[in-house]
Tab-separated table of C-alpha atoms and ligand atoms in Angstrom:
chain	number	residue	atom	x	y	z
A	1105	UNK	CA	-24.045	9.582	59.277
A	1106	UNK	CA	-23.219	10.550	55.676
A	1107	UNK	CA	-19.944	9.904	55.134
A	1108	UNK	CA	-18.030	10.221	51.910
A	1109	UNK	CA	-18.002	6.881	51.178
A	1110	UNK	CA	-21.714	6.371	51.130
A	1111	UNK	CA	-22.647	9.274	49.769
A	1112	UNK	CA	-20.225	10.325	47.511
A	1113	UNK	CA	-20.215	13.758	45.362
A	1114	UNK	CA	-21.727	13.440	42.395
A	1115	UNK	CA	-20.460	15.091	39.157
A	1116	UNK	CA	-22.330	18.477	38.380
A	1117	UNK	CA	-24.533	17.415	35.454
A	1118	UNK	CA	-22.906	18.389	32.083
A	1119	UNK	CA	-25.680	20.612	30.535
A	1120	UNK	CA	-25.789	22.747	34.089
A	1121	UNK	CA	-22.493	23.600	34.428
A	1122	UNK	CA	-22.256	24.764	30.044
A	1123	UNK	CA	-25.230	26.916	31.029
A	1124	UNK	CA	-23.168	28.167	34.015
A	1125	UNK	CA	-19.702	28.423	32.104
A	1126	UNK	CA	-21.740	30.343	29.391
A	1127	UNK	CA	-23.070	32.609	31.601
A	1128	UNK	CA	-19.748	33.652	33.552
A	1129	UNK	CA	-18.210	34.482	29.826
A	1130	UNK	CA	-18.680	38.438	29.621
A	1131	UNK	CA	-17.491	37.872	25.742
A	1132	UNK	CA	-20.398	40.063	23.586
A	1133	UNK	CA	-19.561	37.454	20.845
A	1134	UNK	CA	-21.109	34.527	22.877
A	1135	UNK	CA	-23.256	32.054	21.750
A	1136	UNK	CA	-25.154	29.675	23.752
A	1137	UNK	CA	-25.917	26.929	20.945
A	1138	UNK	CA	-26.528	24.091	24.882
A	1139	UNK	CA	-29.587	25.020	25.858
A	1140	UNK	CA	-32.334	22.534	25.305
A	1141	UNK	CA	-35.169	25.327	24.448
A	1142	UNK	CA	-36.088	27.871	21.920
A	1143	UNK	CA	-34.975	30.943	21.380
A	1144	UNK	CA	-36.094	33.457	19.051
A	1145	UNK	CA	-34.097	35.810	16.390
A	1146	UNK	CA	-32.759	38.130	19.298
A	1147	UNK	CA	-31.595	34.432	21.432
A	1148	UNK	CA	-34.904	35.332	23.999
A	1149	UNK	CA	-37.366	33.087	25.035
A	1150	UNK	CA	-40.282	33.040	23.367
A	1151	UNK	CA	-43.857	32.808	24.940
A	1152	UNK	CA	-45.806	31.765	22.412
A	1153	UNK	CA	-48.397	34.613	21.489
A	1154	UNK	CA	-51.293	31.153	21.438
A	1155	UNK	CA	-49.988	31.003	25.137
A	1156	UNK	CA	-50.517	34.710	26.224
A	1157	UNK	CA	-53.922	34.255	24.896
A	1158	UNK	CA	-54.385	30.984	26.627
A	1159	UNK	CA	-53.333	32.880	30.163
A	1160	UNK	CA	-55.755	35.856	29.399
A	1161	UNK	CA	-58.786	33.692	28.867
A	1162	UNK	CA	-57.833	31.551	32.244
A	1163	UNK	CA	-57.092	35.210	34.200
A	1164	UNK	CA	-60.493	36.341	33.265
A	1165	UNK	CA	-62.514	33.065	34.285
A	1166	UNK	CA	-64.150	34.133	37.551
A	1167	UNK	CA	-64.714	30.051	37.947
A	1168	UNK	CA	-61.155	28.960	38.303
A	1169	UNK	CA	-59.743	27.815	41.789
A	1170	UNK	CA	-57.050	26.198	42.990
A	1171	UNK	CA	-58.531	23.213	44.110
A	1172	UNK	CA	-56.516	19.375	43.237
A	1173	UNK	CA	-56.468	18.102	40.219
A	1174	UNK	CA	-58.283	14.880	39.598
A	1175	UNK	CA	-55.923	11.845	40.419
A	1176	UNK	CA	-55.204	11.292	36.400
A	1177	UNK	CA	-55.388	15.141	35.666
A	1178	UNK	CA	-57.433	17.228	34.093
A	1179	UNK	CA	-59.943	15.404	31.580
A	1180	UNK	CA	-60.394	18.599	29.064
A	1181	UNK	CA	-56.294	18.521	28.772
A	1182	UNK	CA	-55.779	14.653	29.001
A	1183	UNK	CA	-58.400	13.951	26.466
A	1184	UNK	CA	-57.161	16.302	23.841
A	1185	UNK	CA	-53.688	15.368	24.222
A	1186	UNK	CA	-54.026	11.532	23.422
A	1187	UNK	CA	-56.348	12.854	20.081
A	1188	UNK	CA	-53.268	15.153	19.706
A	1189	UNK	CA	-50.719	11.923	19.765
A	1190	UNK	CA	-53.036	9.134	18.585
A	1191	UNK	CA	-55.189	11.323	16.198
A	1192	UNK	CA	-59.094	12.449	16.806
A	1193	UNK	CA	-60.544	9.228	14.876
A	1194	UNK	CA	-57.972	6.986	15.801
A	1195	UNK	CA	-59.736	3.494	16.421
A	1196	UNK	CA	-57.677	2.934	19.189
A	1197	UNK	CA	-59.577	5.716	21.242
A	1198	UNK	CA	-62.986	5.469	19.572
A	1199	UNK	CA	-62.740	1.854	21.021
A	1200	UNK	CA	-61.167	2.852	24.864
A	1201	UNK	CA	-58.296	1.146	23.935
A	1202	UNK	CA	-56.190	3.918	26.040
A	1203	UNK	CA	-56.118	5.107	29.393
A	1204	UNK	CA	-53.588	8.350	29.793
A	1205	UNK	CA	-51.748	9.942	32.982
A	1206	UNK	CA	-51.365	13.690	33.529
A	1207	UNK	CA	-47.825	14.213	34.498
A	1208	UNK	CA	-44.969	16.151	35.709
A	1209	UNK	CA	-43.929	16.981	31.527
A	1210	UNK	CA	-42.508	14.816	29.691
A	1211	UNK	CA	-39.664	13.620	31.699
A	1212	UNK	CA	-42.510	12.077	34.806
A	1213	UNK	CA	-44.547	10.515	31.325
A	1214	UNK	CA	-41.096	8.502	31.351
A	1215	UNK	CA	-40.589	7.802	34.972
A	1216	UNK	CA	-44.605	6.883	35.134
A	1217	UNK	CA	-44.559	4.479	32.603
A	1218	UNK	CA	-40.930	2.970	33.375
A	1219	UNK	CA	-42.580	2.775	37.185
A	1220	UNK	CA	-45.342	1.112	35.692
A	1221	UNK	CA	-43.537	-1.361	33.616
A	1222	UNK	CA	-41.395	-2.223	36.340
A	1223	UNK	CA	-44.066	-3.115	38.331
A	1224	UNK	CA	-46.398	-5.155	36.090
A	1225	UNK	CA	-44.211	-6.055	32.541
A	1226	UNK	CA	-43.367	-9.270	32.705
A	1227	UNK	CA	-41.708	-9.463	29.472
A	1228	UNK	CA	-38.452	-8.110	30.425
A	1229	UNK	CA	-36.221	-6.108	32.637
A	1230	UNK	CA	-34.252	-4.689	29.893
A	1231	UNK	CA	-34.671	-1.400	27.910
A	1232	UNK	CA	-33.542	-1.349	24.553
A	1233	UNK	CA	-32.191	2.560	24.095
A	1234	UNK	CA	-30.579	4.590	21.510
A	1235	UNK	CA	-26.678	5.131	21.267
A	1236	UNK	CA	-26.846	8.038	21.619
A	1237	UNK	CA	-29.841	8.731	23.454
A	1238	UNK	CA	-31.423	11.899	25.912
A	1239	UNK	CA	-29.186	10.569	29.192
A	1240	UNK	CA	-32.021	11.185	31.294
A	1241	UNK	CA	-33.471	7.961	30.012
A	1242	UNK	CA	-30.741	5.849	31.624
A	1243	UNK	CA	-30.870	7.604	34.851
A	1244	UNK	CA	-35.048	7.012	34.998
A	1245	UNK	CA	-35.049	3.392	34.122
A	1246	UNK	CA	-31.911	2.609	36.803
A	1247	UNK	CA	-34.390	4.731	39.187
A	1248	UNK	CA	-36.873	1.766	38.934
A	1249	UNK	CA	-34.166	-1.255	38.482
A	1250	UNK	CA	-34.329	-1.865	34.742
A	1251	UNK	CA	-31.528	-2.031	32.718
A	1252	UNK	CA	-30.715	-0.140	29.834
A	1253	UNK	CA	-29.369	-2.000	26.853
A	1254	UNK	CA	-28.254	0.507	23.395
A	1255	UNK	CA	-29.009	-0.144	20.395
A	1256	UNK	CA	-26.674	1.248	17.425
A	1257	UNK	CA	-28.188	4.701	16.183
A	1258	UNK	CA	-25.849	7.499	15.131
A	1259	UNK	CA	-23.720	6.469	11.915
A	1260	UNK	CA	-20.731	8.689	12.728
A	1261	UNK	CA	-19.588	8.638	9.332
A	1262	UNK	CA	-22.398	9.568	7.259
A	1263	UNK	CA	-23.789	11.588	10.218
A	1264	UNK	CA	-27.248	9.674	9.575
A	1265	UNK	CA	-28.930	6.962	10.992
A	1266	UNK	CA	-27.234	3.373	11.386
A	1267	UNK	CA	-30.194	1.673	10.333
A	1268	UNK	CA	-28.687	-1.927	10.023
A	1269	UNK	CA	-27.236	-1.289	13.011
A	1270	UNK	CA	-29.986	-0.808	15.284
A	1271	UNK	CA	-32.448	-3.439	12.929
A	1272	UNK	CA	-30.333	-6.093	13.544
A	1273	UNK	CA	-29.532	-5.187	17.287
A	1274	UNK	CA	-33.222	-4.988	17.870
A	1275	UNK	CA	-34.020	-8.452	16.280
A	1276	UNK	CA	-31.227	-10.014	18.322
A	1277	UNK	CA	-32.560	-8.895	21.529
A	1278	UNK	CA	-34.233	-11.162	23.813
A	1279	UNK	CA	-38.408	-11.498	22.975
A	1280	UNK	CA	-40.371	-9.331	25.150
A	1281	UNK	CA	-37.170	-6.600	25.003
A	1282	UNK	CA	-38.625	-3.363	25.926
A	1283	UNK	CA	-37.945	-0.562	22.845
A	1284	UNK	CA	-37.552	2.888	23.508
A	1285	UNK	CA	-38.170	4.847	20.540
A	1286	UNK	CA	-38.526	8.336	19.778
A	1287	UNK	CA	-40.757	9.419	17.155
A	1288	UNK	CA	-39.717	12.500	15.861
A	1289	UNK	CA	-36.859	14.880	15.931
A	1290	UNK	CA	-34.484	12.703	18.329
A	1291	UNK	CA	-32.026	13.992	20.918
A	1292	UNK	CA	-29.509	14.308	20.732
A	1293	UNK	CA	-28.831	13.589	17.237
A	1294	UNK	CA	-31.691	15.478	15.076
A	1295	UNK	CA	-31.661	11.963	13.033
A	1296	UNK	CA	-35.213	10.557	12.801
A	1297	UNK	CA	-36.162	7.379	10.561
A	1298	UNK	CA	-38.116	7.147	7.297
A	1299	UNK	CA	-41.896	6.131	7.398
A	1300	UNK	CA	-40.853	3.377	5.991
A	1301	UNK	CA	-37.659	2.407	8.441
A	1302	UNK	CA	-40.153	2.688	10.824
A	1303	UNK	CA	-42.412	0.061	9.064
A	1304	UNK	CA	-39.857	-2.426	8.558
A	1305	UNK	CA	-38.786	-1.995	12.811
A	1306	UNK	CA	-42.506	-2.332	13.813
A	1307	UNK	CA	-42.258	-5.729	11.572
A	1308	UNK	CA	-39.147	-6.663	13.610
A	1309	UNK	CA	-40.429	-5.581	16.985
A	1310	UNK	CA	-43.653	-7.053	16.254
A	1311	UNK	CA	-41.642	-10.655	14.821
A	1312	UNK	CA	-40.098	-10.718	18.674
A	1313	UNK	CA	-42.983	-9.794	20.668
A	1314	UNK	CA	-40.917	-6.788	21.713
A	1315	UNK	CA	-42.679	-4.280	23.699
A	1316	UNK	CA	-42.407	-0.275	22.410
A	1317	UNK	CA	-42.421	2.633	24.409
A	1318	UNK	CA	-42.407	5.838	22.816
A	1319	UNK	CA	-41.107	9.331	24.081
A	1320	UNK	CA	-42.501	12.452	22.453
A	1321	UNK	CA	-41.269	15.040	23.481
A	1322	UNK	CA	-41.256	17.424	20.133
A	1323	UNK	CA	-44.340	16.534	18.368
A	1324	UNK	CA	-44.854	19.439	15.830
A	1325	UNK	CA	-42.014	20.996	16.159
A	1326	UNK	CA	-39.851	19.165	14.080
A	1327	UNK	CA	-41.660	19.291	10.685
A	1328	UNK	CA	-44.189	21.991	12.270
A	1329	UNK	CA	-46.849	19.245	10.843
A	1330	UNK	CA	-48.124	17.490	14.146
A	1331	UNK	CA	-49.552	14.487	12.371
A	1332	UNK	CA	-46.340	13.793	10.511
A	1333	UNK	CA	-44.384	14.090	13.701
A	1334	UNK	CA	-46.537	11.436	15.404
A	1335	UNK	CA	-46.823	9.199	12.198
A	1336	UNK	CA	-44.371	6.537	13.705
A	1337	UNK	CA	-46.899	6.150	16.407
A	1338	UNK	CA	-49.712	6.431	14.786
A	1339	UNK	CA	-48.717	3.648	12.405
A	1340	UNK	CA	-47.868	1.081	15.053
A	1341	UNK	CA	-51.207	1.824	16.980
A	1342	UNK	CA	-52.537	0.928	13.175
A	1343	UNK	CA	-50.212	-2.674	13.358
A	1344	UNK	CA	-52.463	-3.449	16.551
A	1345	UNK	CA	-49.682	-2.787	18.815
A	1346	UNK	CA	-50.049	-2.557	22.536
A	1347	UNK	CA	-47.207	0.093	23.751
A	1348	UNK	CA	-47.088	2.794	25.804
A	1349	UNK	CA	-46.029	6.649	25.526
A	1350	UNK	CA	-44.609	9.762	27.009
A	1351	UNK	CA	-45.683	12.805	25.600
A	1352	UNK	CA	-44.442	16.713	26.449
A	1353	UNK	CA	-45.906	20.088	26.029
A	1354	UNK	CA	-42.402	21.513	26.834
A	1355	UNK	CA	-41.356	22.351	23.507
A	1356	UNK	CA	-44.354	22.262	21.475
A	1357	UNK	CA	-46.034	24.821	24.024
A	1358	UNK	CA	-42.893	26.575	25.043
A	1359	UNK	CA	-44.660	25.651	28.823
A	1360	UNK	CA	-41.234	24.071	29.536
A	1361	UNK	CA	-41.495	24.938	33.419
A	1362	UNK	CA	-45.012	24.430	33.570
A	1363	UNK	CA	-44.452	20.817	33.206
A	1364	UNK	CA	-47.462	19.859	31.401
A	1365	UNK	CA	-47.558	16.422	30.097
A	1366	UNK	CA	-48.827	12.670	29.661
A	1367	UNK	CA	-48.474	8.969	29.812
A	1368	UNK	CA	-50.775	6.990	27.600
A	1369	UNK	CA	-51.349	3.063	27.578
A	1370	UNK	CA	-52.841	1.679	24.412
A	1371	UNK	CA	-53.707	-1.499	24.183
A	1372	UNK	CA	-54.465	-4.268	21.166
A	1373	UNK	CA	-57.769	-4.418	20.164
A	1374	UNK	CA	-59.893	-7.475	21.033
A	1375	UNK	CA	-62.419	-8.662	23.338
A	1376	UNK	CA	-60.673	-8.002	26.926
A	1377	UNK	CA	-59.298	-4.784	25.360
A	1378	UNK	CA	-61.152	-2.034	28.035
A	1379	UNK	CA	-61.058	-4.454	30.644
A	1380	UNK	CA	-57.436	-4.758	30.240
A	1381	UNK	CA	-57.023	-1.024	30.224
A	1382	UNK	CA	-59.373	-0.037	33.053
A	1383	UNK	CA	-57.122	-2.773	35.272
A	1384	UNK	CA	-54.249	-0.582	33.913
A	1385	UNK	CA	-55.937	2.726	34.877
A	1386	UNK	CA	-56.228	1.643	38.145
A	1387	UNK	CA	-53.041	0.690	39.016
A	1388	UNK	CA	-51.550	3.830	37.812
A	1389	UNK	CA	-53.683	5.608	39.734
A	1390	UNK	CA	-52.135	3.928	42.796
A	1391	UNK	CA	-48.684	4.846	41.336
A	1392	UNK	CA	-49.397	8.596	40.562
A	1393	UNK	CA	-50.949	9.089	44.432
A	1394	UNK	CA	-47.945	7.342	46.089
A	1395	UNK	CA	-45.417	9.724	43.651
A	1396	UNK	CA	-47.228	13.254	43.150
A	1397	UNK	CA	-50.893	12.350	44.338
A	1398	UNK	CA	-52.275	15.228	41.808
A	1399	UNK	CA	-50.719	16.636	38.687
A	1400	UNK	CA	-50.278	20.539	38.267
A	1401	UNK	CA	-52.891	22.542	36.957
A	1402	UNK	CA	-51.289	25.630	34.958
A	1403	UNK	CA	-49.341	24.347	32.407
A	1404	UNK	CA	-52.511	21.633	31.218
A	1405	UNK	CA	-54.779	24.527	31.639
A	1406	UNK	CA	-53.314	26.325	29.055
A	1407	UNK	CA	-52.206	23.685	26.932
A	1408	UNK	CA	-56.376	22.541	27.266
A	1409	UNK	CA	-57.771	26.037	26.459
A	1410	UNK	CA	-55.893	26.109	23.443
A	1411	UNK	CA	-56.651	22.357	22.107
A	1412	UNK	CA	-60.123	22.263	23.098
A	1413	UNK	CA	-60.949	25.705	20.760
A	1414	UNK	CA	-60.646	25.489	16.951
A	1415	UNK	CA	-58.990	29.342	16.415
A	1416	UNK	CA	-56.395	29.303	19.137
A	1417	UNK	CA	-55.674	25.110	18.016
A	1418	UNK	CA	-55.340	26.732	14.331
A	1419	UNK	CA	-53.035	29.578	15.787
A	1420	UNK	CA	-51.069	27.160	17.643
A	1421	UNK	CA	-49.995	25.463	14.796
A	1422	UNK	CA	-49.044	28.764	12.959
A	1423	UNK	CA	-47.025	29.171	16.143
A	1424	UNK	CA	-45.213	26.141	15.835
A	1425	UNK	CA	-44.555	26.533	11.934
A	1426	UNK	CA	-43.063	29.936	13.132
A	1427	UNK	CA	-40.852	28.035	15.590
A	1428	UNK	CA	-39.843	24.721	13.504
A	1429	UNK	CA	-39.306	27.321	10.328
A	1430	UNK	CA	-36.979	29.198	12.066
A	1431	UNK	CA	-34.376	26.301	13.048
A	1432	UNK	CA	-35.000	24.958	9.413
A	1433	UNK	CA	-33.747	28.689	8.078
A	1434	UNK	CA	-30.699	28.510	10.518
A	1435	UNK	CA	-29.539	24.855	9.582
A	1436	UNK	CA	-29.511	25.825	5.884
A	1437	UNK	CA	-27.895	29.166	6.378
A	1438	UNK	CA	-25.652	27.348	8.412
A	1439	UNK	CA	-24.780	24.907	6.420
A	1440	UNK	CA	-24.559	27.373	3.395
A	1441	UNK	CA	-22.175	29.006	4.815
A	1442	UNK	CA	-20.023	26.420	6.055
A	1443	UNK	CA	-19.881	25.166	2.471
A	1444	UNK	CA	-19.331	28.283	1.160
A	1445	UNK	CA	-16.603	29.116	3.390
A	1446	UNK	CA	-14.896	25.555	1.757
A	1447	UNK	CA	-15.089	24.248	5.485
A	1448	UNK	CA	-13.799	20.261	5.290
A	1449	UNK	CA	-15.653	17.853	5.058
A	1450	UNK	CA	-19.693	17.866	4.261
A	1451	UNK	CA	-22.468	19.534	5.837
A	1452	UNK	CA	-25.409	17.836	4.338
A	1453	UNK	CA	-26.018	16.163	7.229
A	1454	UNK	CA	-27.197	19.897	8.969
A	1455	UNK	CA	-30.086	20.063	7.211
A	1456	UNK	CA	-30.538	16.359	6.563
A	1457	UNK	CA	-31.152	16.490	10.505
A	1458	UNK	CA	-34.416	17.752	12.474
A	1459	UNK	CA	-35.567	19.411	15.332
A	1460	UNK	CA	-34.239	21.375	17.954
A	1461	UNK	CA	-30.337	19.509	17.513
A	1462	UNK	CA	-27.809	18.446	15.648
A	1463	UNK	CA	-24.986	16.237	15.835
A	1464	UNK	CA	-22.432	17.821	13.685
A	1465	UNK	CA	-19.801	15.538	14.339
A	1466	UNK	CA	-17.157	18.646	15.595
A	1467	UNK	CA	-14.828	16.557	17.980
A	1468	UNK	CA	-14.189	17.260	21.676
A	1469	UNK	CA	-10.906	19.029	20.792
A	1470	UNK	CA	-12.755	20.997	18.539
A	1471	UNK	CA	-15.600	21.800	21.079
A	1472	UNK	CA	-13.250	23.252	23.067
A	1473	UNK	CA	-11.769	25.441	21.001
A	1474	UNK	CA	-14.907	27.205	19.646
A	1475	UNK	CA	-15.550	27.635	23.407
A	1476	UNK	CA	-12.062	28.776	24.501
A	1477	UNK	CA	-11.280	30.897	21.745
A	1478	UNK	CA	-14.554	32.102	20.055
A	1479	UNK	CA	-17.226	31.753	23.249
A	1480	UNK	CA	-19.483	29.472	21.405
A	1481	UNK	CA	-20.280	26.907	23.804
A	1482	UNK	CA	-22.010	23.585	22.735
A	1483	UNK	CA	-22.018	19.886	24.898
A	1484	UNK	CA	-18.597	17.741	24.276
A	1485	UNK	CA	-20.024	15.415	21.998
A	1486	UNK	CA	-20.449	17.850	19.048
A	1487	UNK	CA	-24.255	18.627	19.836
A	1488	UNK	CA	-25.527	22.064	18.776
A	1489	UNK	CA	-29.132	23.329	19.784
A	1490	UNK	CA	-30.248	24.962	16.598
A	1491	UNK	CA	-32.288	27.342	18.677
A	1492	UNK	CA	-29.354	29.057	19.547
A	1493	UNK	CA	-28.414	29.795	16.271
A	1494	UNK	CA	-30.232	33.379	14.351
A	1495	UNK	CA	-29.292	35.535	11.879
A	1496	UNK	CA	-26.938	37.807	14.339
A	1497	UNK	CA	-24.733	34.857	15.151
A	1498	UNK	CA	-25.111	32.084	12.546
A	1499	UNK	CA	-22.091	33.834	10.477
A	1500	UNK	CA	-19.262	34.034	13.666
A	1501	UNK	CA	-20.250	30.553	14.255
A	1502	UNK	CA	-20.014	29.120	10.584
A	1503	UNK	CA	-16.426	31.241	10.909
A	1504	UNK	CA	-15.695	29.813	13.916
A	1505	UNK	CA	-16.439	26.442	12.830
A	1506	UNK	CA	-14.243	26.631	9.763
A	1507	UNK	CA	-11.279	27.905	12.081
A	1508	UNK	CA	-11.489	25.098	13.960
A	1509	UNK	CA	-11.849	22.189	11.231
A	1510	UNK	CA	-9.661	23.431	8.740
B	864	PLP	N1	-37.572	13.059	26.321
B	864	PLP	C1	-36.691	13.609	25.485
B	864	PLP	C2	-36.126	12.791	24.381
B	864	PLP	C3	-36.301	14.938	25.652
B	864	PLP	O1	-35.421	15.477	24.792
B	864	PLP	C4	-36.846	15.685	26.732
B	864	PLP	C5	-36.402	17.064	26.954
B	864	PLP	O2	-35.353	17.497	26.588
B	864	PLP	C6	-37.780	15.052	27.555
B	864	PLP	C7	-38.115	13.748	27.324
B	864	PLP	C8	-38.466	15.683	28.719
B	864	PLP	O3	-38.663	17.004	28.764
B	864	PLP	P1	-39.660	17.670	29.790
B	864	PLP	O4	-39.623	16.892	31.066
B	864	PLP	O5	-39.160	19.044	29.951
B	864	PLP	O6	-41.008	17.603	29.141
């Protein structure tokens, strides 16, 4: 009753099968510069020593069970992570301007609130996106019938940001245009906005009634600084701004299959503003029991312990400086190298970029090569995950690199 032309084979997905073709290469040279999570100096996950401590305390706590989790997750982790996004004494809070969703990590914070919007925005069915942009995102909003619409993002030639480009696309979409936006180290491209970019889009977005949802998924560990990584929010919740966002622990926790994570809501201020948001609450409470009914406890238990005590929250951040320090070392060596090897072109745009990628603007044919002949394997369109890089590899792949462009 399935046949072949109803249910047709899909293609394997394209990050799956690089992990796979990496892993069948018995090359000692190889270098897996694909994967989407950090590795330390010796290319091994990491568990962040904040996170062993985290487990330790929860082991010894005669108290815990394994009961459900409350409908909208656990308060002590949902609490701390919209202070976290939005800032402890951000009005916004202080005035219960935001109701927030535990969910399945960052990637059900996006399916939540496109569900959400799908059901009660009536602004628009269309979702502004990136070119390029994480291809999940067009997958989860065709999930829930909206249509994805890109914006212009990735200047190929200066390996930056098209900023005209995706201003005036955004103030030529329709009014009420939903805006996906990511606030800090973007993926794929490692090519983030100014502060002040981002003030003159919230004036456009703002100038079209334009609706912004936000997807953080790598708050701290781009700059290591987790206020500067959610400034772009921060600012348009200070504009009055009534958006939504998806937040993960993946990356910032290393709790990447724990799938800790959260949806908040924040509405404008004014009168109706709590009313409005406990109307919201409740409907996504009918959303989250029809799709996972309760969130999963481990990863937000961890994540809680360690924002709700001021040591381990202090440690954490030397944990992520540790992390977003070392991929800041490996795109200058990296790019040191490269320029002193005389590679064409210019590499500025290496350390110009942040976060866990970069887009280094290697072509396909070039791709393959460094994967055929040198067993450095990276996605087709020229994206390396800097956490693949360390101080054992960095120089074959520089080498490698220069074989291939020169
Ligand atoms: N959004 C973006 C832009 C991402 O890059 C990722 C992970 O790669 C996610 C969301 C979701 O990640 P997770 O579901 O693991 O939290």
């Amino acid at each position: 009753s399935f046949p072949a032309d109803s249910v047709p084979q899909a293609p394997e997905d394209a990050l799956f099968g690089l992990a796979r073709a990496y892993k069948a290469d018995t090359s000692s040279n190889k270098v897996d510069l694909g994967i989407g999570a950090y590795r330390d100096n010796n290319a091994k996950p990491w568990v962040l020593p904040v996170v062993k401590k985290a487990d330790e305390i929860l082991r010894n706590n005669p108290e815990l069970n394994h009961e459900y989790a409350p409908i909208a997750g656990i308060p002590e982790f949902t609490s701390k992570a919209s202070e976290l996004m939005l800032g402890a004494d951000s009005p916004a809070i202080k005035e219960g301007r935001v109701t927030s969703m535990q969910t399945i990590s960052g990637t059900g914070a996006v399916h939540l609130g496109a569900l959400f919007l799908a059901r009660f925005y009536k602004g628009s069915r269309q979702v502004y996106v990136s070119n390029p942009t994480w291809a999940n995102h067009h997958q989860i909003f065709r999930n829930v019938d909206l249509e994805t619409v890109d914006y212009p993002y990735f200047d190929k030639k200066t390996r930056g940001l098209d900023f005209e480009g995706m201003k005036s696309t955004i103030q030529s979409a329709p009014e009420g245009s939903i805006i996906l936006l990511h606030p800090c180290a973007h993926n794929p491209t490692g090519v983030d906005p100014t502060l002040d970019q981002w003030k003159e889009l919230a004036a456009i977005i703002r100038s079209k009634k334009q609706f912004p949802f936000f997807d953080c998924a790598y708050q701290g560990f781009a700059s290591g600084n987790l206020a500067r990584d959610a400034a772009a929010v921060r600012y348009f919740i200070e504009q009055g701004f009534e958006l939504v966002i998806a937040q993960s622990f993946a990356k910032n926790f290393g709790l990447y299959g724990e799938r800790a994570g959260c949806f908040h809501v924040v509405t404008g201020p004014g009168a109706d503003a709590k009313s409005t948001i406990g109307r919201i609450a409740s409907q996504l409470a009918i959303l989250q029991r029809s799709e996972i009914s309760n969130p999963p406890l481990y990863g937000a238990r961890i994540a809680a312990t360690v924002l709700n005590d001021t040591a381990l929250f202090k440690e954490w951040e030397g944990n992520l400086e540790t992390m977003s320090g070392r991929i800041i070392d490996m795109r200058k060596a990296l790019r040191s190298k490269l320029e002193s090897l005389g590679t064409p072109g210019t590499w500025n745009h290496i350390t110009d970029q942040i976060g866990m990628f970069s887009f280094t603007g290697l072509t396909e044919p070039q791709v393959q090569k460094l994967r055929e002949e040198y067993h450095i394997y990276m996605t087709k369109n020229g994206r390396i995950s800097m956490a693949g890089l360390n101080t054992h590899n960095v120089d074959h792949v520089a080498t490698s690199i220069n074989k291939v462009v020169s």
